[in-house]
Amino acid sequence: MPGNNQRRFLMKDLKKSVLGAAAATFMFAAAPAVADDTVKVGLILPMTGASASTGRQIEAAARLYIAEHGSKVAGKTIELIIKDDAGVADQSKRLAQELVVNDKVSVLAGFGLTPLALAVGPIATQAKVPAIIMAAGTAMIVDTSPWFVRTSFTLPQNTIPMAEWAAKNGIKKVVTLVSDYGPGLDAEKWFKTKFEASGGQIIDQLRSPLANPDFAAFLQKAKDDKPDALFLFVPSGQGAVLMKQVVERGLVADGIKIIGTGDVTDDDLINGMGDAVVGMITSHNYSADHNSPENKAFVANFLKANGNARPNFMAVGGYDGMALVYKALEKTGGDATGAKLLDAMKGLSWVSPRGPISVDPETRDIVQNVYIRKVEKKDGALWNVEFDTLANVKDPSHTPK
Ligand code: DHB
């Protein structure tokens, strides 16, 4: 046992060494871990699991944006950090914390499903870091944190034009079948509201579990209801299974029209759906077939960089999310302070591969065209061919502040 003096000495020594270590750490921390001219963007995406196609599409599109525009903007170098949350909300939250605390990201982005976005909101709020929703589509997400900005779409925005089109085109009785969570419930609610206001009737509302995409029992019920049309919403990645079961159950053969949001006839999956989907009408914010110079360049470059894989609406959300970061940095002259960057994002507008878009400065939600499309076969491949446009559609559901 050391004597008292010796112990005091040891303690002093220990304190000195702790202080020394702390000073060394401080000096290390004071010399910035990242060079000041780097702006880190933390992308949290489902790269594995049931929604992996969303992660794959967004990562590819974000990388394409950087490849096309260079990694430098307003004197800063953009660094992407990709984290896989496997579609699990607890992981999204933990990864957001790590990205903010350890990596010191200036922007959080991605969020492949509504619950994943909702899990990140409180972290963005606490850290005062802008969080760009590139995929999720439940309207209320942007209301849960003032740091959320959206470049994807909302389900009310994409659904209302479908309800109006159906009412105008001889469809009187509809059954709705949606995934039983946020975006599905938004689609169900706004389809019903608009369709009934336009003189139609909803005769059944069916909801299938998100985690178990077996639609057989719901499709049998829809068939037995004998509607003029069945309205569908499932998230990206599930459309091919759903449409296969729709055909197998004989709904199309029975003359029931199949309509829905474009999430169902996803560009990523449509060529695996077979000719039974030819003629199907959907409404959506993006088609890879969109006829504009911006989109032709986007699709050609995406195909080239990704072994001929076609970009879908998730890709365009990721591409425009990166555009938002670049344009905001240009506006702030490279200042990536959270509040300045967020402020710069509000009200920005530009021409995306999907058409003209803007960020509503009040709600931080996206304003964009919604297109009515029909599945057609061209040169042996299936495409969502746009034939009508509703310009500059805002989400209708945010409460005015
Ligand atoms: C959501 C996810 C999707 O893949 C989609 O197509 C629409 C909405 C969501 O979870 O918000």
PDB file of C-alpha atoms in Angstrom, residues 151-310:
ATOM      1  CA  THR A 151     -37.810  15.804 -52.150  1.00  0.00           C
ATOM      2  CA  SER A 152     -39.903  12.651 -52.610  1.00  0.00           C
ATOM      3  CA  PHE A 153     -43.710  13.027 -52.774  1.00  0.00           C
ATOM      4  CA  THR A 154     -46.717  12.720 -50.542  1.00  0.00           C
ATOM      5  CA  LEU A 155     -49.462  10.151 -50.930  1.00  0.00           C
ATOM      6  CA  PRO A 156     -52.275  12.734 -50.799  1.00  0.00           C
ATOM      7  CA  GLN A 157     -50.460  14.673 -53.565  1.00  0.00           C
ATOM      8  CA  ASN A 158     -50.149  11.607 -55.785  1.00  0.00           C
ATOM      9  CA  THR A 159     -53.567  10.103 -54.990  1.00  0.00           C
ATOM     10  CA  ILE A 160     -55.996  12.988 -55.471  1.00  0.00           C
ATOM     11  CA  PRO A 161     -55.419  13.219 -59.268  1.00  0.00           C
ATOM     12  CA  MET A 162     -56.209   9.488 -59.565  1.00  0.00           C
ATOM     13  CA  ALA A 163     -59.527   9.934 -57.717  1.00  0.00           C
ATOM     14  CA  GLU A 164     -60.475  12.848 -59.954  1.00  0.00           C
ATOM     15  CA  TRP A 165     -59.532  10.956 -63.108  1.00  0.00           C
ATOM     16  CA  ALA A 166     -61.533   7.884 -62.028  1.00  0.00           C
ATOM     17  CA  ALA A 167     -64.649   9.953 -61.309  1.00  0.00           C
ATOM     18  CA  LYS A 168     -64.378  11.667 -64.710  1.00  0.00           C
ATOM     19  CA  ASN A 169     -63.891   8.401 -66.581  1.00  0.00           C
ATOM     20  CA  GLY A 170     -67.024   6.454 -65.834  1.00  0.00           C
ATOM     21  CA  ILE A 171     -65.875   4.715 -62.645  1.00  0.00           C
ATOM     22  CA  LYS A 172     -68.643   4.823 -60.043  1.00  0.00           C
ATOM     23  CA  LYS A 173     -67.874   2.128 -57.443  1.00  0.00           C
ATOM     24  CA  VAL A 174     -64.388   1.549 -56.074  1.00  0.00           C
ATOM     25  CA  VAL A 175     -62.763  -0.791 -53.566  1.00  0.00           C
ATOM     26  CA  THR A 176     -59.492   0.465 -52.078  1.00  0.00           C
ATOM     27  CA  LEU A 177     -56.671  -1.880 -51.020  1.00  0.00           C
ATOM     28  CA  VAL A 178     -53.667  -0.286 -49.330  1.00  0.00           C
ATOM     29  CA  SER A 179     -50.702  -1.234 -47.142  1.00  0.00           C
ATOM     30  CA  ASP A 180     -51.775  -0.798 -43.558  1.00  0.00           C
ATOM     31  CA  TYR A 181     -49.465   2.021 -42.408  1.00  0.00           C
ATOM     32  CA  GLY A 182     -48.965   5.777 -42.844  1.00  0.00           C
ATOM     33  CA  PRO A 183     -48.765   6.216 -46.620  1.00  0.00           C
ATOM     34  CA  GLY A 184     -51.453   3.591 -47.279  1.00  0.00           C
ATOM     35  CA  LEU A 185     -53.822   5.277 -44.858  1.00  0.00           C
ATOM     36  CA  ASP A 186     -53.112   8.652 -46.486  1.00  0.00           C
ATOM     37  CA  ALA A 187     -53.886   7.154 -49.913  1.00  0.00           C
ATOM     38  CA  GLU A 188     -57.093   5.512 -48.654  1.00  0.00           C
ATOM     39  CA  LYS A 189     -58.311   8.677 -46.947  1.00  0.00           C
ATOM     40  CA  TRP A 190     -57.614  11.082 -49.818  1.00  0.00           C
ATOM     41  CA  PHE A 191     -58.864   8.763 -52.527  1.00  0.00           C
ATOM     42  CA  LYS A 192     -62.158   8.426 -50.665  1.00  0.00           C
ATOM     43  CA  THR A 193     -62.448  12.148 -49.899  1.00  0.00           C
ATOM     44  CA  LYS A 194     -61.851  13.229 -53.513  1.00  0.00           C
ATOM     45  CA  PHE A 195     -63.724  10.383 -55.186  1.00  0.00           C
ATOM     46  CA  GLU A 196     -66.849  10.857 -53.072  1.00  0.00           C
ATOM     47  CA  ALA A 197     -66.695  14.639 -53.511  1.00  0.00           C
ATOM     48  CA  SER A 198     -66.639  13.953 -57.277  1.00  0.00           C
ATOM     49  CA  GLY A 199     -69.773  11.760 -57.074  1.00  0.00           C
ATOM     50  CA  GLY A 200     -68.199   8.288 -56.708  1.00  0.00           C
ATOM     51  CA  GLN A 201     -68.771   5.654 -54.069  1.00  0.00           C
ATOM     52  CA  ILE A 202     -66.272   3.623 -52.025  1.00  0.00           C
ATOM     53  CA  ILE A 203     -67.840   0.233 -51.377  1.00  0.00           C
ATOM     54  CA  ASP A 204     -65.029  -1.387 -49.385  1.00  0.00           C
ATOM     55  CA  GLN A 205     -61.737  -0.347 -47.790  1.00  0.00           C
ATOM     56  CA  LEU A 206     -59.191  -3.151 -47.414  1.00  0.00           C
ATOM     57  CA  ARG A 207     -55.793  -2.962 -45.689  1.00  0.00           C
ATOM     58  CA  SER A 208     -52.998  -5.504 -46.034  1.00  0.00           C
ATOM     59  CA  PRO A 209     -50.167  -5.806 -43.483  1.00  0.00           C
ATOM     60  CA  LEU A 210     -46.953  -4.080 -44.569  1.00  0.00           C
ATOM     61  CA  ALA A 211     -44.657  -6.859 -43.393  1.00  0.00           C
ATOM     62  CA  ASN A 212     -46.452  -9.772 -45.029  1.00  0.00           C
ATOM     63  CA  PRO A 213     -47.240  -9.054 -48.646  1.00  0.00           C
ATOM     64  CA  ASP A 214     -49.739 -11.862 -49.278  1.00  0.00           C
ATOM     65  CA  PHE A 215     -52.722 -10.200 -50.871  1.00  0.00           C
ATOM     66  CA  ALA A 216     -54.803 -13.264 -51.796  1.00  0.00           C
ATOM     67  CA  ALA A 217     -57.553 -12.938 -49.163  1.00  0.00           C
ATOM     68  CA  PHE A 218     -57.929  -9.195 -49.749  1.00  0.00           C
ATOM     69  CA  LEU A 219     -58.071  -9.625 -53.514  1.00  0.00           C
ATOM     70  CA  GLN A 220     -60.733 -12.324 -53.197  1.00  0.00           C
ATOM     71  CA  LYS A 221     -62.816  -9.951 -51.071  1.00  0.00           C
ATOM     72  CA  ALA A 222     -62.305  -7.141 -53.589  1.00  0.00           C
ATOM     73  CA  LYS A 223     -63.388  -9.455 -56.411  1.00  0.00           C
ATOM     74  CA  ASP A 224     -66.518 -10.536 -54.514  1.00  0.00           C
ATOM     75  CA  ASP A 225     -67.415  -6.840 -53.962  1.00  0.00           C
ATOM     76  CA  LYS A 226     -67.750  -6.461 -57.791  1.00  0.00           C
ATOM     77  CA  PRO A 227     -66.529  -2.834 -58.018  1.00  0.00           C
ATOM     78  CA  ASP A 228     -65.959  -0.943 -61.279  1.00  0.00           C
ATOM     79  CA  ALA A 229     -62.368  -0.456 -60.164  1.00  0.00           C
ATOM     80  CA  LEU A 230     -59.871  -1.503 -57.519  1.00  0.00           C
ATOM     81  CA  PHE A 231     -57.567   1.274 -56.265  1.00  0.00           C
ATOM     82  CA  LEU A 232     -54.159   0.048 -55.027  1.00  0.00           C
ATOM     83  CA  PHE A 233     -51.272   1.388 -52.995  1.00  0.00           C
ATOM     84  CA  VAL A 234     -48.263  -0.657 -51.875  1.00  0.00           C
ATOM     85  CA  PRO A 235     -44.761   0.697 -51.198  1.00  0.00           C
ATOM     86  CA  SER A 236     -41.955   0.427 -53.722  1.00  0.00           C
ATOM     87  CA  GLY A 237     -40.761  -3.166 -54.037  1.00  0.00           C
ATOM     88  CA  GLN A 238     -44.144  -4.891 -53.550  1.00  0.00           C
ATOM     89  CA  GLY A 239     -45.908  -3.992 -56.807  1.00  0.00           C
ATOM     90  CA  ALA A 240     -44.806  -7.059 -58.774  1.00  0.00           C
ATOM     91  CA  VAL A 241     -46.089  -9.547 -56.165  1.00  0.00           C
ATOM     92  CA  LEU A 242     -49.340  -7.637 -55.861  1.00  0.00           C
ATOM     93  CA  MET A 243     -49.975  -7.442 -59.612  1.00  0.00           C
ATOM     94  CA  LYS A 244     -49.150 -11.135 -60.055  1.00  0.00           C
ATOM     95  CA  GLN A 245     -51.803 -11.998 -57.467  1.00  0.00           C
ATOM     96  CA  VAL A 246     -54.307  -9.539 -59.006  1.00  0.00           C
ATOM     97  CA  VAL A 247     -53.980 -11.377 -62.320  1.00  0.00           C
ATOM     98  CA  GLU A 248     -54.056 -14.852 -60.733  1.00  0.00           C
ATOM     99  CA  ARG A 249     -57.274 -14.025 -58.849  1.00  0.00           C
ATOM    100  CA  GLY A 250     -58.939 -13.117 -62.131  1.00  0.00           C
ATOM    101  CA  LEU A 251     -59.906  -9.533 -61.283  1.00  0.00           C
ATOM    102  CA  VAL A 252     -58.700  -8.236 -64.653  1.00  0.00           C
ATOM    103  CA  ALA A 253     -60.506 -11.090 -66.447  1.00  0.00           C
ATOM    104  CA  ASP A 254     -63.680 -10.096 -64.567  1.00  0.00           C
ATOM    105  CA  GLY A 255     -63.442  -6.610 -66.071  1.00  0.00           C
ATOM    106  CA  ILE A 256     -62.525  -4.857 -62.828  1.00  0.00           C
ATOM    107  CA  LYS A 257     -60.321  -1.885 -63.731  1.00  0.00           C
ATOM    108  CA  ILE A 258     -57.080  -1.748 -61.745  1.00  0.00           C
ATOM    109  CA  ILE A 259     -55.948   1.756 -60.796  1.00  0.00           C
ATOM    110  CA  GLY A 260     -53.520   3.078 -58.221  1.00  0.00           C
ATOM    111  CA  THR A 261     -50.593   5.287 -57.433  1.00  0.00           C
ATOM    112  CA  GLY A 262     -47.420   4.773 -59.460  1.00  0.00           C
ATOM    113  CA  ASP A 263     -45.790   3.022 -56.502  1.00  0.00           C
ATOM    114  CA  VAL A 264     -47.542  -0.107 -57.821  1.00  0.00           C
ATOM    115  CA  THR A 265     -46.297   0.050 -61.427  1.00  0.00           C
ATOM    116  CA  ASP A 266     -42.812   0.909 -60.138  1.00  0.00           C
ATOM    117  CA  ASP A 267     -40.291   1.438 -62.974  1.00  0.00           C
ATOM    118  CA  ASP A 268     -37.906  -0.812 -61.059  1.00  0.00           C
ATOM    119  CA  LEU A 269     -40.275  -3.782 -61.316  1.00  0.00           C
ATOM    120  CA  ILE A 270     -42.686  -3.128 -64.156  1.00  0.00           C
ATOM    121  CA  ASN A 271     -40.902  -5.302 -66.700  1.00  0.00           C
ATOM    122  CA  GLY A 272     -41.399  -8.319 -64.464  1.00  0.00           C
ATOM    123  CA  MET A 273     -45.169  -7.772 -64.268  1.00  0.00           C
ATOM    124  CA  GLY A 274     -46.067  -9.151 -67.676  1.00  0.00           C
ATOM    125  CA  ASP A 275     -48.480  -7.899 -70.300  1.00  0.00           C
ATOM    126  CA  ALA A 276     -51.453  -8.112 -67.934  1.00  0.00           C
ATOM    127  CA  VAL A 277     -50.580  -4.631 -66.654  1.00  0.00           C
ATOM    128  CA  VAL A 278     -50.665  -3.061 -70.131  1.00  0.00           C
ATOM    129  CA  GLY A 279     -53.364  -0.382 -70.047  1.00  0.00           C
ATOM    130  CA  MET A 280     -53.305   0.082 -66.274  1.00  0.00           C
ATOM    131  CA  ILE A 281     -53.802   3.710 -65.214  1.00  0.00           C
ATOM    132  CA  THR A 282     -51.891   5.253 -62.330  1.00  0.00           C
ATOM    133  CA  SER A 283     -51.058   8.736 -61.081  1.00  0.00           C
ATOM    134  CA  HIS A 284     -47.574   9.642 -59.914  1.00  0.00           C
ATOM    135  CA  ASN A 285     -44.841  12.230 -59.654  1.00  0.00           C
ATOM    136  CA  TYR A 286     -42.272  10.415 -61.792  1.00  0.00           C
ATOM    137  CA  SER A 287     -42.026   8.094 -64.756  1.00  0.00           C
ATOM    138  CA  ALA A 288     -38.717   7.037 -66.309  1.00  0.00           C
ATOM    139  CA  ASP A 289     -40.563   7.667 -69.593  1.00  0.00           C
ATOM    140  CA  HIS A 290     -41.076  11.394 -68.805  1.00  0.00           C
ATOM    141  CA  ASN A 291     -40.426  13.285 -71.992  1.00  0.00           C
ATOM    142  CA  SER A 292     -37.951  16.062 -71.228  1.00  0.00           C
ATOM    143  CA  PRO A 293     -34.277  16.697 -72.004  1.00  0.00           C
ATOM    144  CA  GLU A 294     -33.461  16.620 -68.263  1.00  0.00           C
ATOM    145  CA  ASN A 295     -35.054  13.200 -67.873  1.00  0.00           C
ATOM    146  CA  LYS A 296     -33.555  11.728 -71.017  1.00  0.00           C
ATOM    147  CA  ALA A 297     -30.077  12.659 -69.746  1.00  0.00           C
ATOM    148  CA  PHE A 298     -30.864  11.371 -66.230  1.00  0.00           C
ATOM    149  CA  VAL A 299     -32.173   8.012 -67.453  1.00  0.00           C
ATOM    150  CA  ALA A 300     -29.332   7.520 -69.957  1.00  0.00           C
ATOM    151  CA  ASN A 301     -26.661   8.297 -67.339  1.00  0.00           C
ATOM    152  CA  PHE A 302     -28.371   6.163 -64.688  1.00  0.00           C
ATOM    153  CA  LEU A 303     -28.661   3.172 -67.053  1.00  0.00           C
ATOM    154  CA  LYS A 304     -25.020   3.537 -68.022  1.00  0.00           C
ATOM    155  CA  ALA A 305     -23.754   3.781 -64.435  1.00  0.00           C
ATOM    156  CA  ASN A 306     -25.907   0.932 -63.121  1.00  0.00           C
ATOM    157  CA  GLY A 307     -25.645  -1.963 -65.554  1.00  0.00           C
ATOM    158  CA  ASN A 308     -28.813  -0.941 -67.415  1.00  0.00           C
ATOM    159  CA  ALA A 309     -31.024  -0.792 -64.280  1.00  0.00           C
ATOM    160  CA  ARG A 310     -33.833   1.716 -64.810  1.00  0.00           C
TER     161      ARG A 310
END
